[in-house]
Coordinates of C-alpha atoms in Angstrom, one line a residue:
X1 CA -7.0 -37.7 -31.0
X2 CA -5.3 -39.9 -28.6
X3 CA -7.1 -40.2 -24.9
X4 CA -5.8 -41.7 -21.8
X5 CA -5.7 -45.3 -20.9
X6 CA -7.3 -46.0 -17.6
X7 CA -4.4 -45.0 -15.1
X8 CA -5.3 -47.7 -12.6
X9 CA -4.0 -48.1 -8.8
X10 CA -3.5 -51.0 -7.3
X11 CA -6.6 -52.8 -6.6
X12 CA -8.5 -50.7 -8.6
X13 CA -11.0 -51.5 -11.3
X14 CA -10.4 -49.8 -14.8
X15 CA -12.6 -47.1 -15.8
X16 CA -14.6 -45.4 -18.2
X17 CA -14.2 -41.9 -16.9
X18 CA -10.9 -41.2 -18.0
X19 CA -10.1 -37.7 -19.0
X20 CA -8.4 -36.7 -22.7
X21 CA -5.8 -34.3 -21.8
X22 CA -5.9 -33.0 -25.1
X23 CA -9.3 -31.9 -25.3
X24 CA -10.8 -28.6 -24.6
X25 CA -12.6 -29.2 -21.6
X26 CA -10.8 -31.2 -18.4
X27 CA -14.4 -33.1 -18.0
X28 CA -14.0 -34.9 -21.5
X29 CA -14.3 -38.7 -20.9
X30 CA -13.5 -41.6 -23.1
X31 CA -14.1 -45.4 -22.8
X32 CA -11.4 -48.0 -22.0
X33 CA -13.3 -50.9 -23.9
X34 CA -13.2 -54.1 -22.1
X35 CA -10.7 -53.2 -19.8
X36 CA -13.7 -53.3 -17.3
X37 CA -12.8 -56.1 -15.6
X38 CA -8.8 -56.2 -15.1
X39 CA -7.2 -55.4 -11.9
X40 CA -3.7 -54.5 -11.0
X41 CA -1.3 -56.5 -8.5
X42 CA 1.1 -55.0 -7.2
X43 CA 3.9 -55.9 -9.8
X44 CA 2.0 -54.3 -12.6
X45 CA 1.8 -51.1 -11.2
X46 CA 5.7 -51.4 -10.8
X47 CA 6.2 -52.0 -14.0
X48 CA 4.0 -49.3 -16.0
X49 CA 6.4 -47.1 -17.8
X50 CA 7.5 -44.3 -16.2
X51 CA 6.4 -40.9 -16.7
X52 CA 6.4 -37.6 -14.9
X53 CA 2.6 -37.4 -15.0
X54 CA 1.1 -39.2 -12.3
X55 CA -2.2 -40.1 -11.7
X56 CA -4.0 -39.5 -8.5
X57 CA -7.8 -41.0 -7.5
X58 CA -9.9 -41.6 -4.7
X59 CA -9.3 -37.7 -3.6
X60 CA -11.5 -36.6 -0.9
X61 CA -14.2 -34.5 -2.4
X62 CA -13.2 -31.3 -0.4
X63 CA -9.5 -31.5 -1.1
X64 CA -7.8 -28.3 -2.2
X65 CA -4.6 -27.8 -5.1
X66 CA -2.4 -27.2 -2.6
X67 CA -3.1 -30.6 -0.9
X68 CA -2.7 -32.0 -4.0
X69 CA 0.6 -30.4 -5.1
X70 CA 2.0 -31.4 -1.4
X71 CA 2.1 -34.7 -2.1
X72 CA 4.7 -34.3 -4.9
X73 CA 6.7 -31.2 -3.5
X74 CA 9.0 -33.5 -1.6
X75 CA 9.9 -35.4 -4.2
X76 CA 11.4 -32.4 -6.8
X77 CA 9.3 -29.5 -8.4
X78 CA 5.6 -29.7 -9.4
X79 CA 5.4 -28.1 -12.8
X80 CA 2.0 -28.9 -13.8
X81 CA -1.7 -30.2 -12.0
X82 CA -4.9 -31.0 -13.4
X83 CA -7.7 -31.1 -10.8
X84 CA -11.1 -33.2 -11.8
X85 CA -12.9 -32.2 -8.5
X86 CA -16.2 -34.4 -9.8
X87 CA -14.4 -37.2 -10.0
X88 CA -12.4 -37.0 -7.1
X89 CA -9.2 -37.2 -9.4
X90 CA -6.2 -35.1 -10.3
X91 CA -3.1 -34.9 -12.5
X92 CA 0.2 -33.9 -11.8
X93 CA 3.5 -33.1 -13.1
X94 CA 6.7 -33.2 -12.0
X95 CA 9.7 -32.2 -13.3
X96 CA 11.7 -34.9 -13.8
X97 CA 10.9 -38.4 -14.2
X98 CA 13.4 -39.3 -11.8
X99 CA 11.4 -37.1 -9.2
X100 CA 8.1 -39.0 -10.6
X101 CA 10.1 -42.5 -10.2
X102 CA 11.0 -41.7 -6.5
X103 CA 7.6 -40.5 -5.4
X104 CA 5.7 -43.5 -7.1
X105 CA 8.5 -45.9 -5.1
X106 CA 7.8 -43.8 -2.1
X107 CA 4.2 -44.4 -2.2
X108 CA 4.5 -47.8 -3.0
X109 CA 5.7 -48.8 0.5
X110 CA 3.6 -45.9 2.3
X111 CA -0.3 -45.5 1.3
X112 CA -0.4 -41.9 0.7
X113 CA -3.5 -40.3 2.4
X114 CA -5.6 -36.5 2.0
X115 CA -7.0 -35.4 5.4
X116 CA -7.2 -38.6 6.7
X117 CA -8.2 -40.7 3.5
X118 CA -6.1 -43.2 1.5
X119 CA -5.5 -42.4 -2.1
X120 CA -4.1 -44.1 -4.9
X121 CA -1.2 -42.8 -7.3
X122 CA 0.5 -44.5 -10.0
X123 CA 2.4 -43.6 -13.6
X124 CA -0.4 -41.8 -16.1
X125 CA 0.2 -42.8 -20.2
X126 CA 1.1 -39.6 -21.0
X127 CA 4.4 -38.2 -20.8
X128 CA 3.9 -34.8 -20.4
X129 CA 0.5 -32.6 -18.8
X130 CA -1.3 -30.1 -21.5
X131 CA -4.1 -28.2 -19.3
X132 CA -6.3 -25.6 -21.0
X133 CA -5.1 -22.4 -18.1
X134 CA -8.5 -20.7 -18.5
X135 CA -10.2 -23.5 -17.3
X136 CA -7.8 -25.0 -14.8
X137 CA -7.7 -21.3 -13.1
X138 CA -7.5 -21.9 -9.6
X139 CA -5.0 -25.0 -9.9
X140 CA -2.5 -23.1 -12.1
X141 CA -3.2 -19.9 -9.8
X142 CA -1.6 -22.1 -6.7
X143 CA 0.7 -24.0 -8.6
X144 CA 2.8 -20.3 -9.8
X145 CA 2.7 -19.2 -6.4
X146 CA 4.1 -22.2 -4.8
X147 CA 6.8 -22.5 -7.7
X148 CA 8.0 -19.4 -7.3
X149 CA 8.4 -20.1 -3.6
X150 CA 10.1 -23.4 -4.4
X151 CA 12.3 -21.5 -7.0
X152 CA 13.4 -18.8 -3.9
X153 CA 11.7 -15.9 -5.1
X154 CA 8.9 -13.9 -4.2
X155 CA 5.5 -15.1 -5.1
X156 CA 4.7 -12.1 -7.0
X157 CA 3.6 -12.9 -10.9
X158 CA 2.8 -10.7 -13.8
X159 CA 0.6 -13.3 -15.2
X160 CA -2.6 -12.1 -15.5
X161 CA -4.3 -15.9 -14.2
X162 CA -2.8 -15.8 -11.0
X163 CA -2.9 -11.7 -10.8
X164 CA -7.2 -12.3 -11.3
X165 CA -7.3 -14.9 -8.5
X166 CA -5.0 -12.8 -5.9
X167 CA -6.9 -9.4 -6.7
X168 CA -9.9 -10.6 -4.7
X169 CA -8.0 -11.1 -1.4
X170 CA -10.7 -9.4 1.3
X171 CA -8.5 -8.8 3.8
X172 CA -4.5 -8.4 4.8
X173 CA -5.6 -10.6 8.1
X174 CA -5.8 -14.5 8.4
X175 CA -7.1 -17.0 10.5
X176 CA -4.9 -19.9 10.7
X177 CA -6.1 -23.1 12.6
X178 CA -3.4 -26.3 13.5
X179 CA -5.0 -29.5 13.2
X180 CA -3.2 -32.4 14.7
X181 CA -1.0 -30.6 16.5
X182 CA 1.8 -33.2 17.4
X183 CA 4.6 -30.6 18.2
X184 CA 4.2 -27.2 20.0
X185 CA 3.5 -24.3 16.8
X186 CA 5.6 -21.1 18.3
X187 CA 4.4 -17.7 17.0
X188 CA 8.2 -17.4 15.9
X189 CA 7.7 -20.7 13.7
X190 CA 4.1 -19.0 12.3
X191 CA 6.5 -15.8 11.5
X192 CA 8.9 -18.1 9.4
X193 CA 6.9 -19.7 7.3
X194 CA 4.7 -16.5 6.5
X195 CA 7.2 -14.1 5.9
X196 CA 8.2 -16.3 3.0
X197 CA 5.0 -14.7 1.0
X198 CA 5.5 -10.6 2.1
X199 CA 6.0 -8.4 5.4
X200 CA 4.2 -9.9 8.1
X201 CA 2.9 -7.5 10.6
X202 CA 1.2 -8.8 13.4
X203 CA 0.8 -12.2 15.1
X204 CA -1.7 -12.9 17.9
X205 CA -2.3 -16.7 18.9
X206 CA -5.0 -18.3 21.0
X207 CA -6.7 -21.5 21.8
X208 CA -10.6 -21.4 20.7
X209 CA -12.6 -24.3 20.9
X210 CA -9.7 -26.3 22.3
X211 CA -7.9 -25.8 19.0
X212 CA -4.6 -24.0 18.9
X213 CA -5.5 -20.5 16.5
X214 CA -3.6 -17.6 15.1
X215 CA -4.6 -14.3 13.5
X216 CA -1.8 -13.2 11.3
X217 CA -1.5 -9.8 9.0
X218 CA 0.4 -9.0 6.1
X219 CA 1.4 -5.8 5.3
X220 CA -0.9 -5.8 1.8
X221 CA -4.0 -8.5 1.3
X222 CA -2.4 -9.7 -1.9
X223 CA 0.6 -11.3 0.3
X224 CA -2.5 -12.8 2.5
X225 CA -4.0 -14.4 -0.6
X226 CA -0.7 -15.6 -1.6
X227 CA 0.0 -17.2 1.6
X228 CA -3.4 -18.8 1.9
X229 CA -3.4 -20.3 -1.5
X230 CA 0.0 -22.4 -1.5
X231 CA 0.2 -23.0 2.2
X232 CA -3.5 -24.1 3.0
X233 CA -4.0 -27.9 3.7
X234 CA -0.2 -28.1 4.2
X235 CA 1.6 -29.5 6.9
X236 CA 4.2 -27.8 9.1
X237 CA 6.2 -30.9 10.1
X238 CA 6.0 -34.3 8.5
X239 CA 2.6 -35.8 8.7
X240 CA 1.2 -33.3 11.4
X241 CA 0.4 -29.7 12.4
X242 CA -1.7 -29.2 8.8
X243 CA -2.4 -25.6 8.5
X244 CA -6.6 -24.5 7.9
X245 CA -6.2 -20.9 6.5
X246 CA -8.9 -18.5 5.4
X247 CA -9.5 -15.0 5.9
X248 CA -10.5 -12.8 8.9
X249 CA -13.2 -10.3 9.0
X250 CA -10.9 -8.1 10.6
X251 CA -8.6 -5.7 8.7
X252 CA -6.2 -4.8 11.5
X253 CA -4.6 -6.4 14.6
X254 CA -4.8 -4.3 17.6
X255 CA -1.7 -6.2 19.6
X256 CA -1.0 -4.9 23.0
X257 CA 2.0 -6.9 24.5
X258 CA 5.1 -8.2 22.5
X259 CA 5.4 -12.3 24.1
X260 CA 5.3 -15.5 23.3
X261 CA 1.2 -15.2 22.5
X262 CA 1.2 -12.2 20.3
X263 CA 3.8 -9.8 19.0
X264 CA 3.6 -6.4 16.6
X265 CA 6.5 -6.8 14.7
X266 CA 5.9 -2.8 13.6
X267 CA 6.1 -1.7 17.5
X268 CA 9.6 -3.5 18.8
X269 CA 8.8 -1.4 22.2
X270 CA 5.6 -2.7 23.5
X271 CA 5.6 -4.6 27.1
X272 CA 5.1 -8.2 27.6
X273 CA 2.8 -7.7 30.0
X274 CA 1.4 -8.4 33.5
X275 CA 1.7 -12.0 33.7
X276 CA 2.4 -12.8 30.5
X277 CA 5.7 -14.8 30.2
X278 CA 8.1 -14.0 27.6
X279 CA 9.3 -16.3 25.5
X280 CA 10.9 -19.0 26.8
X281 CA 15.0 -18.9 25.5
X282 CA 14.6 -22.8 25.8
X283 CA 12.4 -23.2 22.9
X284 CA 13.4 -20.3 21.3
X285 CA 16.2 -22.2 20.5
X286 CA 14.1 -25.6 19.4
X287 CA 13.3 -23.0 16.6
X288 CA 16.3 -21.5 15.1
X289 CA 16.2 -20.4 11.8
X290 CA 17.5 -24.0 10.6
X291 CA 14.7 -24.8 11.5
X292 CA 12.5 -23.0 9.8
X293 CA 10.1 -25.1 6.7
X294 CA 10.3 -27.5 9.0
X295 CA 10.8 -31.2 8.4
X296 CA 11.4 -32.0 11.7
X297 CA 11.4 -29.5 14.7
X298 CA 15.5 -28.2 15.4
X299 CA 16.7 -30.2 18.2
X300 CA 14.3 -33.5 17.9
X301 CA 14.6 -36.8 15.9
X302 CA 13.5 -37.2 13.1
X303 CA 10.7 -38.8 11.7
X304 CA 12.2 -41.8 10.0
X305 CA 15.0 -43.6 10.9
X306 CA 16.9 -43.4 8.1
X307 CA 19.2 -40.4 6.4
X308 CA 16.7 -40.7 3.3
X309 CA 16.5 -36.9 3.6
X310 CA 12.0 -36.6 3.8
X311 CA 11.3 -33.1 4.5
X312 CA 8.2 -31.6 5.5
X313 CA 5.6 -30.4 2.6
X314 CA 6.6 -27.4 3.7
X315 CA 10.0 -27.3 2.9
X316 CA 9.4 -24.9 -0.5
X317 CA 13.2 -24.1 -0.9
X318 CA 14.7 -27.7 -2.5
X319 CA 14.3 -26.6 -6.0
X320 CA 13.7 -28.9 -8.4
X321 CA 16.2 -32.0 -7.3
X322 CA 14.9 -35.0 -6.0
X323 CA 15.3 -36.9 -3.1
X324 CA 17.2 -40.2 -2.1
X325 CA 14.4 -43.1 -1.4
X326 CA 13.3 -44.3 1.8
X327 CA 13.6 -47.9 2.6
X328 CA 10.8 -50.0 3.3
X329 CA 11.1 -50.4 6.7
X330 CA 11.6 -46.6 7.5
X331 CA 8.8 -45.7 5.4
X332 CA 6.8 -48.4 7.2
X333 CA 7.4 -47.3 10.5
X334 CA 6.6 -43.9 9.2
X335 CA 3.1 -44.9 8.5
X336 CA 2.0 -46.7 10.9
X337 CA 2.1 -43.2 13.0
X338 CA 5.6 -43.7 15.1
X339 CA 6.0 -40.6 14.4
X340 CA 9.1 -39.6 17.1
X341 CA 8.0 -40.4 20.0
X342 CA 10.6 -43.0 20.3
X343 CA 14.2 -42.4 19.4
X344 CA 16.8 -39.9 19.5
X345 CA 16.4 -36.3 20.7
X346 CA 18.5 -33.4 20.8
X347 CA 17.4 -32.3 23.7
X348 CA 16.8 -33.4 27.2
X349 CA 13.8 -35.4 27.8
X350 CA 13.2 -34.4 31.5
X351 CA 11.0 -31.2 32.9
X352 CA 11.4 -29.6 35.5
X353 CA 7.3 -28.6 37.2
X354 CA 7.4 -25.7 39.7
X355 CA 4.1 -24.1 41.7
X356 CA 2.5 -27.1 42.5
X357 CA 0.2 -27.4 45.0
X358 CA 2.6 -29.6 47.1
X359 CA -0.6 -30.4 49.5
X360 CA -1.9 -32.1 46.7
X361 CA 0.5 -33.2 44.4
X362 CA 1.8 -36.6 44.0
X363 CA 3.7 -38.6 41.4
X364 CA 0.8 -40.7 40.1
X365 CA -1.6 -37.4 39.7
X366 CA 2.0 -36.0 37.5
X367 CA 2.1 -39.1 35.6
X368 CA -1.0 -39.3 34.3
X369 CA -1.4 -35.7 33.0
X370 CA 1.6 -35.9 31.7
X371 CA 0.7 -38.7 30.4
X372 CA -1.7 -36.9 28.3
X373 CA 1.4 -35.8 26.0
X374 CA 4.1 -38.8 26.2
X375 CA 5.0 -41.6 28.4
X376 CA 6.6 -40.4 31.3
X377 CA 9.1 -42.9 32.7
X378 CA 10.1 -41.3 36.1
X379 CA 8.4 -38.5 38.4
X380 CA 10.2 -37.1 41.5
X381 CA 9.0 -34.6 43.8
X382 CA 11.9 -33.1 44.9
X383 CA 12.4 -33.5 48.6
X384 CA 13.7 -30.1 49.8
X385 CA 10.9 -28.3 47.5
X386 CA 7.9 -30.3 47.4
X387 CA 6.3 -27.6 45.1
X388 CA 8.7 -28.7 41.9
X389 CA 9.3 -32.1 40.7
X390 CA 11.0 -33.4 37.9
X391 CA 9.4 -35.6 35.5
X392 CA 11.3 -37.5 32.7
X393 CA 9.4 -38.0 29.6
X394 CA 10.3 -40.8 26.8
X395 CA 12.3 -38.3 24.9
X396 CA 12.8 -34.8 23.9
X397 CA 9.6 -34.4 21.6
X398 CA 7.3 -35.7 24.3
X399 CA 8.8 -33.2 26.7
X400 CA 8.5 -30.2 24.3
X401 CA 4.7 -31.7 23.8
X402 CA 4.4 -31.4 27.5
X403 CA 5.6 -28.1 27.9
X404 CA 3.5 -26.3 25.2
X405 CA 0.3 -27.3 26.4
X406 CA 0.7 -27.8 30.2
X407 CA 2.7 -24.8 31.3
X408 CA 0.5 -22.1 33.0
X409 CA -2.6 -24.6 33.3
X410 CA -4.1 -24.3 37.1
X411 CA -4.1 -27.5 38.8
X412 CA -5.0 -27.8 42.1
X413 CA -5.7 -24.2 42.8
X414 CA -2.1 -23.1 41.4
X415 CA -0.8 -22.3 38.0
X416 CA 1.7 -24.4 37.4
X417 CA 5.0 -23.9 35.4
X418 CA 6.6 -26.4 32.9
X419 CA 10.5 -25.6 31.5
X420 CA 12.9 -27.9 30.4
X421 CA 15.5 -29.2 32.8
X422 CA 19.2 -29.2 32.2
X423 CA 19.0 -32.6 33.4
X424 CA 19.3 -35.6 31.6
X425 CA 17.2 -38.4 33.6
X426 CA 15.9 -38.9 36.9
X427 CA 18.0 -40.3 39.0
X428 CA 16.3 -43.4 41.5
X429 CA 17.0 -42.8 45.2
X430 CA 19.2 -45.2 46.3
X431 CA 18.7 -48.8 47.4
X432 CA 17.4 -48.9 51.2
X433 CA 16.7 -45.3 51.0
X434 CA 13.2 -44.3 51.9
X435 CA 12.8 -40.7 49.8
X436 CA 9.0 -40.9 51.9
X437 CA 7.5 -42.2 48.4
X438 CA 8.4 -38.9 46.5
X439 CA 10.1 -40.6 43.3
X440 CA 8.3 -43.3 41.1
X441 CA 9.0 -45.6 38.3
X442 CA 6.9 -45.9 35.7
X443 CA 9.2 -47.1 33.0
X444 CA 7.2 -50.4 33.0
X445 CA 3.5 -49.2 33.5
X446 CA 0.6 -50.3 31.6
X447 CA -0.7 -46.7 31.4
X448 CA 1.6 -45.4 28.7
X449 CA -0.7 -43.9 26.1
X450 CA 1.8 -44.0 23.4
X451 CA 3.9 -47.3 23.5
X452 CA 2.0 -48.8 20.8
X453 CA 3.0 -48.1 16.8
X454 CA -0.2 -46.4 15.2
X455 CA -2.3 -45.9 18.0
X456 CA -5.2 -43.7 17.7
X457 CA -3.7 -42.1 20.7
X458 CA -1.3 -40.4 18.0
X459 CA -4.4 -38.7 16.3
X460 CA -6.0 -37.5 19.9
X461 CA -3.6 -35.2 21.3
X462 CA -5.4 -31.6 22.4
X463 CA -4.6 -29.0 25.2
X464 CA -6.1 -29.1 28.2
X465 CA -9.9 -28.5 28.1
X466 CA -13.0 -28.4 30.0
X467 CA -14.7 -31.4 27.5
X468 CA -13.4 -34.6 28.6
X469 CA -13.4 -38.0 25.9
X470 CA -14.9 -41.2 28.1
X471 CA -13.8 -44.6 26.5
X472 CA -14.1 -48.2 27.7
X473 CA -17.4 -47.1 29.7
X474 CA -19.4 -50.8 30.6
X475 CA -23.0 -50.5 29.2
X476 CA -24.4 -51.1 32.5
X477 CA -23.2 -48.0 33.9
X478 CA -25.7 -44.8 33.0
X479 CA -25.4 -41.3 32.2
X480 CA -26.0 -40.7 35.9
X481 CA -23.6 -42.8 37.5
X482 CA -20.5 -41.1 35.3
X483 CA -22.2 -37.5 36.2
X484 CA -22.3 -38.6 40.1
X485 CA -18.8 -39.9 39.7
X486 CA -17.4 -37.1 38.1
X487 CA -19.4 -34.2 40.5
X488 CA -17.5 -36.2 43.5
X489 CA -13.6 -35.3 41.4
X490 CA -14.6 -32.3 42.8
X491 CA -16.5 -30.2 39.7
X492 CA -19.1 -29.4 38.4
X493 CA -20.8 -31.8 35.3
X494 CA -22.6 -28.9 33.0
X495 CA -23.2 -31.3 30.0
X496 CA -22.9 -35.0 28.6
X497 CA -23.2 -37.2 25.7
X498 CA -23.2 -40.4 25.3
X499 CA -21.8 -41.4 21.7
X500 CA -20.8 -44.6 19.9
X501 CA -23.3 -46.7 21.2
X502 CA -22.6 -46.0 25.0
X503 CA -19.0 -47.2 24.8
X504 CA -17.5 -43.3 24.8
X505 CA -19.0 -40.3 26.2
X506 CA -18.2 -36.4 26.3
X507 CA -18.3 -35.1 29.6
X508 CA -17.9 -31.6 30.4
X509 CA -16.9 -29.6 33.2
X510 CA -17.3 -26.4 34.5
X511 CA -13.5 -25.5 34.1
X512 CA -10.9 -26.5 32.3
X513 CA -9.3 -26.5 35.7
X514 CA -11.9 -29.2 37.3
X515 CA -11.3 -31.2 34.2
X516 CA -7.7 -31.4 34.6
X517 CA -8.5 -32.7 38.1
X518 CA -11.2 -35.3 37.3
X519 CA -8.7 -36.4 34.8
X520 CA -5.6 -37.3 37.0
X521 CA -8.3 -39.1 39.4
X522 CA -10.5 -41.0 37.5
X523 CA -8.5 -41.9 34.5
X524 CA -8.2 -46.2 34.9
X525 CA -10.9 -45.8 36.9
X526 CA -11.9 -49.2 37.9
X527 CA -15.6 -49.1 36.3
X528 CA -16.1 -53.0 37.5
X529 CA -16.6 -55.9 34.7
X530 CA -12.8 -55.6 34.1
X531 CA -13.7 -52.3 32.3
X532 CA -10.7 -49.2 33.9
X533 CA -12.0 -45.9 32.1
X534 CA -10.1 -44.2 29.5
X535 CA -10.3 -40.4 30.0
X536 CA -8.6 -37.8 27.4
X537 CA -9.1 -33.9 27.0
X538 CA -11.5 -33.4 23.8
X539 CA -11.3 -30.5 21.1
X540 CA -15.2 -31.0 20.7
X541 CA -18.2 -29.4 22.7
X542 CA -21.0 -30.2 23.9

């Protein structure tokens, strides 16, 4: 019975836990001889034979199927995985080797990673992926529902497999968490993608421990299950937004206004209610139905530079063709976290602030919150309405950023409002004319939080919140002085933490409000010893 040579990654040693795909169970393990020894270069890799099996190691230990299958959906249809949990491996199949060649040259040029973690993928032996169903359950249960997604049809199946797996669904309601949220997540968008697994009722979303949240029902629990088992560990756009889905212990959604927050898709007629904007026709248009499984948000640049076509792992409807190769240098930049906040943009790159507090207000205290979000290059206060200014951001992404988690925060007593402008830039007064110190520069500042390629700055990006993140703190300086410093932003300190050896700290206020304040005043803080503090909203607590 013919077993599996060791399908080795580059670097990799070869080893002696290799699974026989043939065999009846999928923890059967041969040994590779004296193969112990040999490593891969690069070269070698390139050069095993193609096959549309590949072979995937170094998996995180909690990774899910649908994680799994994500990393080949872009490249053509996934017709077959083989998850070895215990050994932190996995097989998969796609359906053409041409599909197989593309995503192994993809990955060559881009380390593939799973939540965070690099892993390693290269050509398996075998040509084709035999997997005993009953005992590959789960795997087979998400790969039929995302195929039949992919194939443009409903994720119903009469296969009994998948039928056991969905017949336990508890509830008709999920809870859907956005990690690394990079772009604004519209309720609209949450409706798209879900309605692609049955009737979606209800949509209510919220921000809970600094972490944008939704609850979402279906019209039956079987559509729920459906929906959590192929879109779970996804992402929305390329590389960010990654969906955490499980179920709620509620049943039904009680939704009382129709807005951009929640909306009862079964009761057209209810209000928006008292104070509760509707949504915004700006980026109702970012999100047309174009738009929708989601590669890169309608209106914005996209991710790489070149037309090699990358969608999202979310984009289920390219059937089984595959797609054109990157180059190098695009999938470089890709992974080293550019991401778009440079480039081209569909839409204009300036907002346009209103209800500030124009006692208070000045164009340094806009450009660092903004600042949070995207570089901004030019703030004016505009001079016949010193309660609205006009801030221009690096482009239309980092505007859009802005927007979604700034407008209808309080700052400085008053809760502001963030829209897009119909202007283009920001216009510098004139030479010789004194505009009393209302417009500033910034093009050239050393403050910009995103400048650099694969900053962690990329991974840090959370709403406003009343936990701050301390960095660059001196190690002379104690947990009083940063309490004492932060009490005289004017606020009250309820907890802190010192973490990584003194260097960073969480700090946190007594509102989200006085954090946003002690934020535009203390951040570059001049802490003395050439150390200027680094201060960021936090999704943690204390």
């Amino acid at each position: 019975m013919e077993s599996i040579v060791s399908d080795v990654a580059v670097g990799m040693k070869r080893g002696s836990d290799d699974l026989n795909l043939y065999s009846t169970s999928p923890n059967s393990v041969t040994d590779n001889g004296n193969d112990s020894s040999k490593k891969l270069r690069v070269e070698d890799r390139m050069e095993s034979p193609p096959s549309r099996v590949l072979h995937i190691r170094k998996l995180p230990s909690e990774v899910s199927e649908t994680e799994v299958i994500a990393l080949g959906l872009p490249f053509g249809k996934v017709t077959n995985i083989l998850m070895l949990k215990g050994k932190n491996q996995a097989f998969l199949e796609l359906g053409t080797e041409e599909a197989a060649v593309t995503m192994v040259n993809y990955y060559t040029a881009v380390m593939p990673q799973v939540r965070n973690v690099p892993v390693f993928i290269q050509f398996s032996n075998h040509k084709e992926l035999k997997t005993d169903s009953t005992l590959n359950q789960r795997a087979q249960a998400v790969l039929q529902a995302v195929s039949a997604v992919q194939d443009g049809g409903s994720p119903n199946s009469d296969n009994s497999t998948l039928d056991s797996v969905l017949a336990h669904a508890p509830s008709p309601v999920l809870r859907i968490i956005i990690d690394n949220m990079f772009y604004p997540v519209t309720l609209d968008v949450l409706q798209q993608i879900f309605s692609k697994f049955g009737t979606v009722m209800k949509i209510i979303t919220f921000t809970k421990n600094n972490q944008f949240q939704a609850l979402l029902q279906f019209s039956e629990p079987v559509n729920a299950q459906q929906a959590r088992l192929s879109l779970d560990g996804q992402n929305i756009y390329n590389s960010c937004c990654t969906l955490r889905i499980d179920f709620s212990k509620l049943v039904n959604l009680n939704v009382k206004y129709n807005n951009d927050k929640s909306r009862d898709y079964t009761r057209p007629e209810l209000p928006a209610g008292d104070g509760q904007p509707t949504v915004d026709p700006a980026m109702a248009a970012a999100y047309n139905k174009d738009s929708s499984l989601l590669g890169t948000p309608s209106g914005m640049g996209a991710p790489y530079s070149n037309g090699g076509g990358f969608q999202s792992s979310l984009s289920l409807s390219q059937g089984g063709g595959a797609i054109n190769p990157m180059s190098a240098a695009a999938a470089a930049a890709a992974a080293a976290g550019r991401m778009v906040l440079s480039g081209h943009s569909g839409c204009s790159g300036v907002l346009l602030v209103s209800n500030l507090n124009e006692e208070m207000v000045t164009p340094q205290s806009l450009f660092t919150l903004f600042g949070v979000y995207g570089d901004a290059q030019r703030v004016k206060i505009l001079y016949n309405k010193k309660d609205s200014a006009l801030i221009q951001m690096s482009d239309g992404n980092q505007a859009q950023l802005a927007m979604s988690h700034l407008n209808g925060q309080k700052m400085y007593g008053k809760i502001i409002r963030v829209t897009l402008s119909k202007h283009q830039a920001v216009q510098l007064p004139r030479e010789g004319l004194d505009d009393q110190g209302l417009t500033k520069d910034f093009t050239n500042s050393p403050l910009h939080r995103f400048k650099k390629p694969g900053s962690k700055n990329f991974q840090n990006i959370f709403p406003p919140s009343a936990t701050l993140h301390l960095s660059n703190v001196p190690e002379d300086v104690t947990e009083e002085d940063l309490r004492l410093l932060f009490s005289n932003a004017g606020g009250i300190v309820k907890a802190f933490k010192f973490f990584q050896g003194h260097k960073m700290a969480l700090l946190q206020m007594s509102t989200v409000e006085e954090a946003i304040q002690a934020l535009m005043d203390l951040h570059n803080y001049d802490m003395g010893s050439n150390h200027h503090l680094k201060v960021s909203f936090s999704k943690s607590t204390i």
